[in-house]
């Protein structure tokens, strides 16, 4: 373990010894106490609550595992990021926590293992200011944000230690003092300021998130952000991938080098990148947190799902991310493991509402009612999905509980009333305009093409003609002037809050609103949501917005999918994150 990390843990131990009477809130029982995990808990949060230091969480891990060795009612913690409601922990007294932290700082031998991972999306480069590459850098363990989501969908500090709103327009963010970039250069407030400003310059979505008028470094570990308008959810927005932190100086002065080997803060460093092929990741020797558990990760970018699955079956890779539902049984019968996780994602159809066939709300509602979501969930995705109820994934508490049912008779009635008449070929038309469109899918998510085939048949039953077409570059295709409709997958709460998704897609200024959708009533409620801090009121407003979106139907919401991760024997203890963030991190390790 690095000298600076040892020093950090010992310093924490001394700090706990000196300050534990003040830090504990509520005070711990003498000798420590049992604790049962609550819905919004994570280990670093508990460490901060009881010891005054979030980095003291290893003491809880060590003490709980020691108890578990003698009493099976305690949880065995193999991955600090994976805890569940109701699990029993042991919180050691402050003095014991200090001792455990000092012990955990003892040098440990690091694995020299290499792990091979097959992913479904291949970034065009590793420059996080290009497209959605910032998302890829979080997946790959290259980049980190000031905040992150935990496994319960809650936002917690990451590169930042804390943040607070000073007034309606100003926020103060305290940074961890021990973070460095991959080249060892310290991540100061000036460096974070430069990173955020460059992201705002290059990425409209980043500018939309922060709404920053000015960003200033007030001391080496503190930045202040003044926004152009109240932005009460800014703290949670710090977890968004478009605000990943990187060395802006290198990005500006040596863009080609940066695109191949970005200087970031994650537990892995990019050693060799080949576009559309592979990436070699090596352990970051200057990482501020726990060092990566493996020395190297070989990433293979395999867009085709069958090829990705076969790579796992043949032993070519240790992990195949997102294998298709129909391959799950085959993989399991071959002695491999499949872990399926519920996600914050939604599969839906984007409609170009500017086109005559989609301009009428009644037509869009009819399309929504003509879709049998249960059939898609059960027959296409083989039970690895749930029917969608609205814009937000069902795993979030602010999702709608009820949506469109399958009612082709009502769909036909709506289309009849709107003046769309069936022709001899069974396809409806109004004047010279046929009720027909091209529906795009993309191979990185192969199940969408299968869903498209089912949709084609279901919509034909009510007189709608659908032509299916696949494209490798779905985001470019949606922005094209001839775009009509697309099957799409999107994370509906990438920061644990409904505001990002709802603003991106349904505000006239939204970064994902490529088709120019504009509903003044929804826009007015979004304006209210963006100024509201009270969580209960935010949930109420989000529900109102979702209900209006459901009624206006600019999108056809289909299913909330599970992601299927195929694992070889070497990764049998891997615990997938409930989204496609943080796929590769410092906890990735070869199973013993």
Short mmCIF file of C-alpha atoms in Angstrom, two decimals, residues 134-390:
data_model
loop_
_atom_site.label_atom_id
_atom_site.label_comp_id
_atom_site.label_asym_id
_atom_site.label_seq_id
_atom_site.Cartn_x
_atom_site.Cartn_y
_atom_site.Cartn_z
CA UNK A 134 -17.53 10.61 -19.95
CA UNK A 135 -20.03 7.79 -19.26
CA UNK A 136 -17.57 5.27 -20.70
CA UNK A 137 -14.79 6.55 -18.44
CA UNK A 138 -16.95 5.87 -15.37
CA UNK A 139 -17.68 2.36 -16.65
CA UNK A 140 -14.00 1.67 -17.20
CA UNK A 141 -12.63 2.84 -13.86
CA UNK A 142 -10.74 5.69 -15.52
CA UNK A 143 -12.77 8.65 -14.31
CA UNK A 144 -14.56 9.76 -11.18
CA UNK A 145 -17.03 12.51 -10.33
CA UNK A 146 -17.28 14.75 -7.29
CA UNK A 147 -20.22 12.66 -6.06
CA UNK A 148 -21.41 9.18 -6.96
CA UNK A 149 -24.45 6.96 -6.67
CA UNK A 150 -24.41 4.11 -4.19
CA UNK A 151 -26.23 0.83 -4.70
CA UNK A 152 -29.38 2.20 -3.13
CA UNK A 153 -29.54 5.00 -5.71
CA UNK A 154 -28.48 7.62 -3.15
CA UNK A 155 -25.84 10.26 -3.86
CA UNK A 156 -22.72 10.20 -1.69
CA UNK A 157 -19.39 12.08 -1.76
CA UNK A 158 -16.58 10.78 -3.95
CA UNK A 159 -13.86 13.23 -5.02
CA UNK A 160 -15.66 15.82 -2.92
CA UNK A 161 -15.85 15.47 0.85
CA UNK A 162 -18.99 17.59 1.16
CA UNK A 163 -21.06 20.35 -0.41
CA UNK A 164 -23.47 22.94 0.90
CA UNK A 165 -25.76 25.57 -0.54
CA UNK A 166 -24.71 29.01 0.73
CA UNK A 167 -27.69 30.89 -0.69
CA UNK A 168 -30.10 30.63 -3.62
CA UNK A 169 -27.31 30.94 -6.19
CA UNK A 170 -24.06 29.89 -4.50
CA UNK A 171 -22.68 26.49 -3.58
CA UNK A 172 -19.48 25.52 -1.76
CA UNK A 173 -17.78 22.19 -2.46
CA UNK A 174 -15.02 20.79 -0.24
CA UNK A 175 -12.60 18.46 -2.03
CA UNK A 176 -10.67 15.49 -0.71
CA UNK A 177 -7.13 16.73 -0.07
CA UNK A 178 -5.34 13.52 -1.11
CA UNK A 179 -6.52 12.99 -4.71
CA UNK A 180 -4.09 13.00 -7.63
CA UNK A 181 -4.42 12.56 -11.36
CA UNK A 182 -2.92 9.47 -12.97
CA UNK A 183 0.39 11.27 -13.48
CA UNK A 184 0.63 12.12 -9.77
CA UNK A 185 -0.33 15.78 -10.16
CA UNK A 186 -2.59 16.91 -7.27
CA UNK A 187 -6.27 17.48 -7.95
CA UNK A 188 -6.56 20.98 -6.52
CA UNK A 189 -9.53 23.30 -6.51
CA UNK A 190 -8.00 25.09 -9.50
CA UNK A 191 -7.76 21.77 -11.37
CA UNK A 192 -11.40 20.91 -10.62
CA UNK A 193 -12.46 24.41 -11.66
CA UNK A 194 -10.60 24.02 -14.96
CA UNK A 195 -12.15 20.58 -15.56
CA UNK A 196 -15.70 21.76 -14.96
CA UNK A 197 -15.23 24.89 -17.07
CA UNK A 198 -13.81 22.90 -19.99
CA UNK A 199 -16.71 20.41 -19.79
CA UNK A 200 -19.16 23.32 -19.86
CA UNK A 201 -17.36 24.72 -22.91
CA UNK A 202 -17.36 21.42 -24.81
CA UNK A 203 -20.57 19.72 -23.64
CA UNK A 204 -23.95 21.50 -23.77
CA UNK A 205 -25.31 18.88 -21.35
CA UNK A 206 -22.70 19.83 -18.74
CA UNK A 207 -23.61 23.50 -19.08
CA UNK A 208 -27.28 22.61 -18.70
CA UNK A 209 -26.59 20.60 -15.55
CA UNK A 210 -24.56 23.17 -13.61
CA UNK A 211 -26.09 26.42 -14.88
CA UNK A 212 -22.87 28.02 -13.68
CA UNK A 213 -22.27 31.75 -13.97
CA UNK A 214 -18.86 31.51 -12.29
CA UNK A 215 -16.70 28.80 -10.74
CA UNK A 216 -13.97 29.93 -8.35
CA UNK A 217 -11.28 28.24 -6.27
CA UNK A 218 -11.38 29.91 -2.85
CA UNK A 219 -8.58 27.79 -1.37
CA UNK A 220 -6.64 24.67 -2.49
CA UNK A 221 -9.48 22.31 -1.53
CA UNK A 222 -12.59 24.47 -1.92
CA UNK A 223 -14.53 25.62 -4.96
CA UNK A 224 -17.59 27.82 -5.13
CA UNK A 225 -20.14 27.71 -7.92
CA UNK A 226 -22.44 30.65 -8.57
CA UNK A 227 -25.37 29.67 -10.76
CA UNK A 228 -27.34 31.79 -13.19
CA UNK A 229 -30.56 30.69 -11.50
CA UNK A 230 -31.44 28.65 -8.41
CA UNK A 231 -30.28 25.05 -8.88
CA UNK A 232 -31.37 23.25 -5.68
CA UNK A 233 -30.42 19.77 -6.90
CA UNK A 234 -26.84 20.75 -7.78
CA UNK A 235 -25.44 18.46 -5.07
CA UNK A 236 -26.92 15.37 -6.70
CA UNK A 237 -25.96 16.61 -10.18
CA UNK A 238 -22.29 16.33 -9.17
CA UNK A 239 -22.72 12.56 -9.70
CA UNK A 240 -23.54 12.99 -13.40
CA UNK A 241 -21.00 11.51 -15.80
CA UNK A 242 -20.83 14.73 -17.84
CA UNK A 243 -19.13 16.33 -14.82
CA UNK A 244 -16.34 13.75 -14.55
CA UNK A 245 -13.04 15.29 -13.39
CA UNK A 246 -9.97 15.29 -15.65
CA UNK A 247 -6.76 17.18 -16.37
CA UNK A 248 -8.10 20.06 -18.47
CA UNK A 249 -4.61 21.40 -19.19
CA UNK A 250 -3.61 18.17 -20.95
CA UNK A 251 -6.97 18.03 -22.73
CA UNK A 252 -6.40 21.50 -24.17
CA UNK A 253 -2.69 21.36 -24.96
CA UNK A 254 -2.30 17.74 -26.12
CA UNK A 255 -5.75 16.64 -27.29
CA UNK A 256 -4.57 13.61 -29.28
CA UNK A 257 -2.59 12.21 -26.37
CA UNK A 258 -5.47 12.97 -24.02
CA UNK A 259 -7.97 11.15 -26.26
CA UNK A 260 -5.88 7.97 -26.05
CA UNK A 261 -4.61 8.26 -22.47
CA UNK A 262 -6.74 10.71 -20.49
CA UNK A 263 -5.26 11.99 -17.24
CA UNK A 264 -8.02 11.29 -14.74
CA UNK A 265 -8.39 10.09 -11.13
CA UNK A 266 -9.77 6.54 -11.26
CA UNK A 267 -8.18 3.32 -9.98
CA UNK A 268 -7.12 2.35 -13.51
CA UNK A 269 -4.95 4.04 -16.14
CA UNK A 270 -5.39 3.68 -19.91
CA UNK A 271 -2.29 1.91 -21.19
CA UNK A 272 -3.30 1.11 -24.78
CA UNK A 273 -6.52 2.02 -26.61
CA UNK A 274 -7.60 0.70 -30.00
CA UNK A 275 -10.83 2.19 -31.28
CA UNK A 276 -13.60 -0.37 -31.90
CA UNK A 277 -11.34 -3.11 -30.59
CA UNK A 278 -9.77 -3.05 -27.14
CA UNK A 279 -8.38 -1.17 -24.17
CA UNK A 280 -5.68 -2.21 -21.72
CA UNK A 281 -6.14 -0.81 -18.22
CA UNK A 282 -3.41 -0.96 -15.60
CA UNK A 283 -3.53 -0.32 -11.86
CA UNK A 284 -3.15 3.36 -10.97
CA UNK A 285 -0.08 3.50 -8.68
CA UNK A 286 -1.06 6.91 -7.27
CA UNK A 287 -4.73 6.15 -6.60
CA UNK A 288 -6.10 8.04 -3.61
CA UNK A 289 -8.34 5.21 -2.39
CA UNK A 290 -7.91 1.49 -1.95
CA UNK A 291 -5.66 0.24 -4.77
CA UNK A 292 -7.24 -1.79 -7.55
CA UNK A 293 -7.45 -5.47 -6.63
CA UNK A 294 -6.13 -6.62 -10.02
CA UNK A 295 -3.06 -5.38 -11.83
CA UNK A 296 -4.56 -5.25 -15.31
CA UNK A 297 -7.91 -5.36 -17.09
CA UNK A 298 -8.14 -6.20 -20.78
CA UNK A 299 -11.33 -4.71 -22.20
CA UNK A 300 -12.67 -6.06 -25.48
CA UNK A 301 -15.31 -3.94 -27.20
CA UNK A 302 -17.68 -6.50 -28.76
CA UNK A 303 -20.85 -4.91 -30.10
CA UNK A 304 -22.46 -8.15 -31.30
CA UNK A 305 -24.21 -9.87 -28.40
CA UNK A 306 -23.76 -13.40 -29.71
CA UNK A 307 -20.04 -12.86 -30.24
CA UNK A 308 -19.79 -11.40 -26.75
CA UNK A 309 -21.60 -14.41 -25.29
CA UNK A 310 -19.43 -16.88 -27.22
CA UNK A 311 -16.31 -15.14 -25.93
CA UNK A 312 -17.49 -15.94 -22.41
CA UNK A 313 -18.42 -19.53 -23.26
CA UNK A 314 -15.02 -20.17 -24.84
CA UNK A 315 -13.14 -18.70 -21.89
CA UNK A 316 -11.81 -15.82 -23.95
CA UNK A 317 -13.23 -13.33 -21.43
CA UNK A 318 -14.04 -13.47 -17.71
CA UNK A 319 -17.07 -11.19 -18.03
CA UNK A 320 -19.54 -10.53 -20.82
CA UNK A 321 -21.62 -7.47 -20.05
CA UNK A 322 -25.27 -7.58 -21.14
CA UNK A 323 -25.72 -10.98 -22.67
CA UNK A 324 -29.12 -11.37 -24.38
CA UNK A 325 -31.98 -12.97 -22.40
CA UNK A 326 -32.20 -15.95 -24.74
CA UNK A 327 -28.55 -16.80 -24.00
CA UNK A 328 -28.89 -16.86 -20.21
CA UNK A 329 -29.87 -20.53 -19.95
CA UNK A 330 -27.14 -21.61 -22.38
CA UNK A 331 -24.51 -19.74 -20.39
CA UNK A 332 -25.71 -21.26 -17.12
CA UNK A 333 -25.76 -24.78 -18.57
CA UNK A 334 -22.15 -24.26 -19.63
CA UNK A 335 -21.20 -23.78 -15.99
CA UNK A 336 -20.96 -20.01 -16.13
CA UNK A 337 -22.73 -17.62 -13.80
CA UNK A 338 -25.31 -15.02 -14.85
CA UNK A 339 -26.23 -12.18 -12.52
CA UNK A 340 -29.30 -10.19 -13.52
CA UNK A 341 -29.84 -6.76 -12.02
CA UNK A 342 -32.81 -4.42 -12.04
CA UNK A 343 -31.82 -1.04 -13.40
CA UNK A 344 -32.82 2.57 -13.61
CA UNK A 345 -33.10 2.17 -17.38
CA UNK A 346 -36.15 2.40 -19.58
CA UNK A 347 -36.67 1.07 -23.10
CA UNK A 348 -38.93 3.43 -25.03
CA UNK A 349 -39.76 4.75 -28.50
CA UNK A 350 -38.76 8.30 -29.40
CA UNK A 351 -41.25 9.84 -31.83
CA UNK A 352 -40.44 12.82 -34.02
CA UNK A 353 -43.51 14.82 -33.04
CA UNK A 354 -42.82 17.34 -35.81
CA UNK A 355 -43.87 14.77 -38.45
CA UNK A 356 -47.51 14.70 -39.63
CA UNK A 357 -48.05 11.07 -38.60
CA UNK A 358 -47.08 11.88 -34.99
CA UNK A 359 -48.36 15.45 -34.65
CA UNK A 360 -51.70 14.47 -33.08
CA UNK A 361 -51.80 13.45 -29.42
CA UNK A 362 -54.57 10.96 -30.17
CA UNK A 363 -52.34 9.07 -32.61
CA UNK A 364 -49.52 8.90 -30.07
CA UNK A 365 -51.94 7.67 -27.41
CA UNK A 366 -53.25 5.04 -29.80
CA UNK A 367 -49.74 3.78 -30.46
CA UNK A 368 -49.17 3.50 -26.70
CA UNK A 369 -52.37 1.50 -26.24
CA UNK A 370 -51.58 -0.81 -29.15
CA UNK A 371 -48.43 -2.10 -27.44
CA UNK A 372 -48.56 -5.29 -25.37
CA UNK A 373 -45.82 -4.61 -22.82
CA UNK A 374 -46.40 -7.85 -20.94
CA UNK A 375 -45.77 -9.84 -24.11
CA UNK A 376 -42.53 -7.94 -24.69
CA UNK A 377 -41.42 -8.52 -21.09
CA UNK A 378 -42.25 -12.21 -21.03
CA UNK A 379 -41.83 -13.43 -24.61
CA UNK A 380 -38.99 -11.26 -25.90
CA UNK A 381 -37.06 -10.54 -22.71
CA UNK A 382 -38.04 -13.85 -21.08
CA UNK A 383 -39.09 -12.31 -17.80
CA UNK A 384 -35.97 -10.17 -17.51
CA UNK A 385 -38.02 -6.94 -17.59
CA UNK A 386 -41.18 -5.31 -16.22
CA UNK A 387 -43.82 -3.40 -18.19
CA UNK A 388 -43.13 0.32 -17.98
CA UNK A 389 -45.67 2.61 -16.33
CA UNK A 390 -44.24 5.96 -17.39
#
